[in-house]
Amino acid sequence: MKTVSHLFLLAAIICLSSVNAFVSNNNGVARKSSQLQMTILSAGGKKADFKEGSPLKNACAKLGVKPKYSCKKGDCGSCTVSVGGSRIKACVGKVPPMPRLKSLQEKGLEVKG
């Protein structure tokens, strides 16, 4: 009988402690990961905002940059474009995050094909 009451007490403690497992403690503060981060890309005088992490090939198409696609899986490197000085394969690459320098934030990252 004594072990049954101990088991019941243990089960009650586990149930009460798991009640707060599904309660959010952020007090109305938004998480950084859920905020929409946009990156300004520019090419040939055009500027546009793109969601960070979106496909780079869509951004290139919107800006009018036309890389040469051969394999479409990133093996050959013929679609490589320069985005703010970094070379990225447009067929598999993603739009980079917004730079921290204020001058680059205003001008946008230059895309060269």
mmCIF file of C-alpha atoms in Angstrom:
data_model
loop_
_atom_site.group_PDB
_atom_site.id
_atom_site.type_symbol
_atom_site.label_atom_id
_atom_site.label_comp_id
_atom_site.label_asym_id
_atom_site.label_seq_id
_atom_site.Cartn_x
_atom_site.Cartn_y
_atom_site.Cartn_z
ATOM 1 C CA MET A 1 0.000 0.000 0.000
ATOM 2 C CA LYS A 2 2.858 2.308 0.851
ATOM 3 C CA THR A 3 4.480 1.828 -2.599
ATOM 4 C CA VAL A 4 1.185 2.563 -4.347
ATOM 5 C CA SER A 5 0.888 5.884 -2.531
ATOM 6 C CA HIS A 6 4.516 6.712 -3.408
ATOM 7 C CA LEU A 7 3.847 5.901 -7.056
ATOM 8 C CA PHE A 8 0.707 8.028 -7.003
ATOM 9 C CA LEU A 9 2.639 10.919 -5.439
ATOM 10 C CA LEU A 10 5.419 10.569 -8.016
ATOM 11 C CA ALA A 11 2.895 10.554 -10.884
ATOM 12 C CA ALA A 12 1.221 13.681 -9.481
ATOM 13 C CA ILE A 13 4.567 15.512 -9.258
ATOM 14 C CA ILE A 14 5.448 14.585 -12.858
ATOM 15 C CA CYS A 15 2.058 15.763 -14.123
ATOM 16 C CA LEU A 16 2.280 19.079 -12.293
ATOM 17 C CA SER A 17 5.825 19.747 -13.460
ATOM 18 C CA SER A 18 4.944 19.060 -17.092
ATOM 19 C CA VAL A 19 2.050 21.558 -17.051
ATOM 20 C CA ASN A 20 4.485 24.459 -17.583
ATOM 21 C CA ALA A 21 6.262 22.667 -20.425
ATOM 22 C CA PHE A 22 3.833 24.114 -22.972
ATOM 23 C CA VAL A 23 3.606 27.636 -21.570
ATOM 24 C CA SER A 24 5.575 30.369 -23.331
ATOM 25 C CA ASN A 25 7.758 32.563 -21.164
ATOM 26 C CA ASN A 26 8.637 35.214 -23.753
ATOM 27 C CA ASN A 27 6.197 37.800 -22.278
ATOM 28 C CA GLY A 28 5.192 39.214 -25.661
ATOM 29 C CA VAL A 29 8.763 39.631 -26.936
ATOM 30 C CA ALA A 30 9.199 38.415 -30.498
ATOM 31 C CA ARG A 31 12.000 35.984 -31.238
ATOM 32 C CA LYS A 32 14.729 37.087 -33.587
ATOM 33 C CA SER A 33 14.350 34.030 -35.811
ATOM 34 C CA SER A 34 10.706 34.858 -36.540
ATOM 35 C CA GLN A 35 11.440 38.401 -37.661
ATOM 36 C CA LEU A 36 11.544 38.970 -41.418
ATOM 37 C CA GLN A 37 15.091 39.861 -42.445
ATOM 38 C CA MET A 38 15.436 41.531 -45.841
ATOM 39 C CA THR A 39 18.601 42.098 -47.869
ATOM 40 C CA ILE A 40 18.948 44.824 -50.484
ATOM 41 C CA LEU A 41 20.616 43.591 -53.666
ATOM 42 C CA SER A 42 21.520 45.857 -56.588
ATOM 43 C CA ALA A 43 22.630 45.246 -60.152
ATOM 44 C CA GLY A 44 22.900 47.634 -63.077
ATOM 45 C CA GLY A 45 21.171 50.483 -61.246
ATOM 46 C CA LYS A 46 18.255 48.324 -60.061
ATOM 47 C CA LYS A 47 17.671 47.759 -56.344
ATOM 48 C CA ALA A 48 15.324 45.270 -54.769
ATOM 49 C CA ASP A 49 14.639 43.760 -51.336
ATOM 50 C CA PHE A 50 14.875 40.000 -50.969
ATOM 51 C CA LYS A 51 14.172 37.752 -48.018
ATOM 52 C CA GLU A 52 17.391 36.424 -46.554
ATOM 53 C CA GLY A 53 17.796 32.731 -47.396
ATOM 54 C CA SER A 54 15.577 32.836 -50.480
ATOM 55 C CA PRO A 55 16.966 31.279 -53.710
ATOM 56 C CA LEU A 56 19.602 33.456 -55.359
ATOM 57 C CA LYS A 57 18.509 32.414 -58.855
ATOM 58 C CA ASN A 58 15.126 34.117 -58.303
ATOM 59 C CA ALA A 59 16.849 37.287 -57.081
ATOM 60 C CA CYS A 60 19.156 37.297 -60.116
ATOM 61 C CA ALA A 61 16.175 36.926 -62.449
ATOM 62 C CA LYS A 62 14.355 39.846 -60.803
ATOM 63 C CA LEU A 63 17.461 42.064 -61.054
ATOM 64 C CA GLY A 64 18.073 41.169 -64.702
ATOM 65 C CA VAL A 65 21.330 39.286 -64.082
ATOM 66 C CA LYS A 66 21.474 36.224 -66.323
ATOM 67 C CA PRO A 67 24.020 33.647 -65.169
ATOM 68 C CA LYS A 68 24.745 30.661 -67.395
ATOM 69 C CA TYR A 69 23.151 27.519 -65.970
ATOM 70 C CA SER A 70 24.628 24.177 -67.074
ATOM 71 C CA CYS A 71 24.243 21.461 -64.452
ATOM 72 C CA LYS A 72 21.634 23.189 -62.205
ATOM 73 C CA LYS A 73 23.022 21.450 -59.106
ATOM 74 C CA GLY A 74 26.177 23.447 -58.306
ATOM 75 C CA ASP A 75 28.789 21.039 -59.661
ATOM 76 C CA CYS A 76 30.119 22.953 -62.665
ATOM 77 C CA GLY A 77 30.301 26.517 -61.296
ATOM 78 C CA SER A 78 29.229 28.183 -64.552
ATOM 79 C CA CYS A 79 26.435 30.054 -62.758
ATOM 80 C CA THR A 80 28.778 31.699 -60.202
ATOM 81 C CA VAL A 81 27.921 35.345 -59.456
ATOM 82 C CA SER A 82 29.624 37.854 -57.184
ATOM 83 C CA VAL A 83 27.379 39.117 -54.379
ATOM 84 C CA GLY A 84 29.053 41.875 -52.388
ATOM 85 C CA GLY A 85 32.487 40.471 -53.224
ATOM 86 C CA SER A 86 31.654 36.856 -52.337
ATOM 87 C CA ARG A 87 31.291 34.327 -55.117
ATOM 88 C CA ILE A 88 28.096 32.267 -54.856
ATOM 89 C CA LYS A 89 26.684 29.646 -57.229
ATOM 90 C CA ALA A 90 23.316 31.059 -58.283
ATOM 91 C CA CYS A 91 21.662 27.706 -58.987
ATOM 92 C CA VAL A 92 22.008 26.442 -55.401
ATOM 93 C CA GLY A 93 22.947 29.597 -53.454
ATOM 94 C CA LYS A 94 20.787 31.606 -51.083
ATOM 95 C CA VAL A 95 20.443 35.359 -50.603
ATOM 96 C CA PRO A 96 22.974 36.325 -47.896
ATOM 97 C CA PRO A 97 21.967 38.153 -44.699
ATOM 98 C CA MET A 98 21.959 41.944 -44.570
ATOM 99 C CA PRO A 99 25.484 43.310 -43.994
ATOM 100 C CA ARG A 100 26.237 45.118 -40.736
ATOM 101 C CA LEU A 101 27.939 48.131 -42.333
ATOM 102 C CA LYS A 102 25.450 50.984 -42.650
ATOM 103 C CA SER A 103 26.864 52.123 -46.015
ATOM 104 C CA LEU A 104 26.301 48.656 -47.483
ATOM 105 C CA GLN A 105 22.831 48.476 -45.944
ATOM 106 C CA GLU A 106 21.823 51.664 -47.766
ATOM 107 C CA LYS A 107 23.492 50.909 -51.112
ATOM 108 C CA GLY A 108 22.787 47.199 -51.116
ATOM 109 C CA LEU A 109 25.049 44.327 -52.064
ATOM 110 C CA GLU A 110 26.172 44.519 -55.703
ATOM 111 C CA VAL A 111 25.409 41.440 -57.821
ATOM 112 C CA LYS A 112 27.736 40.893 -60.763
ATOM 113 C CA GLY A 113 27.208 38.059 -63.229
#
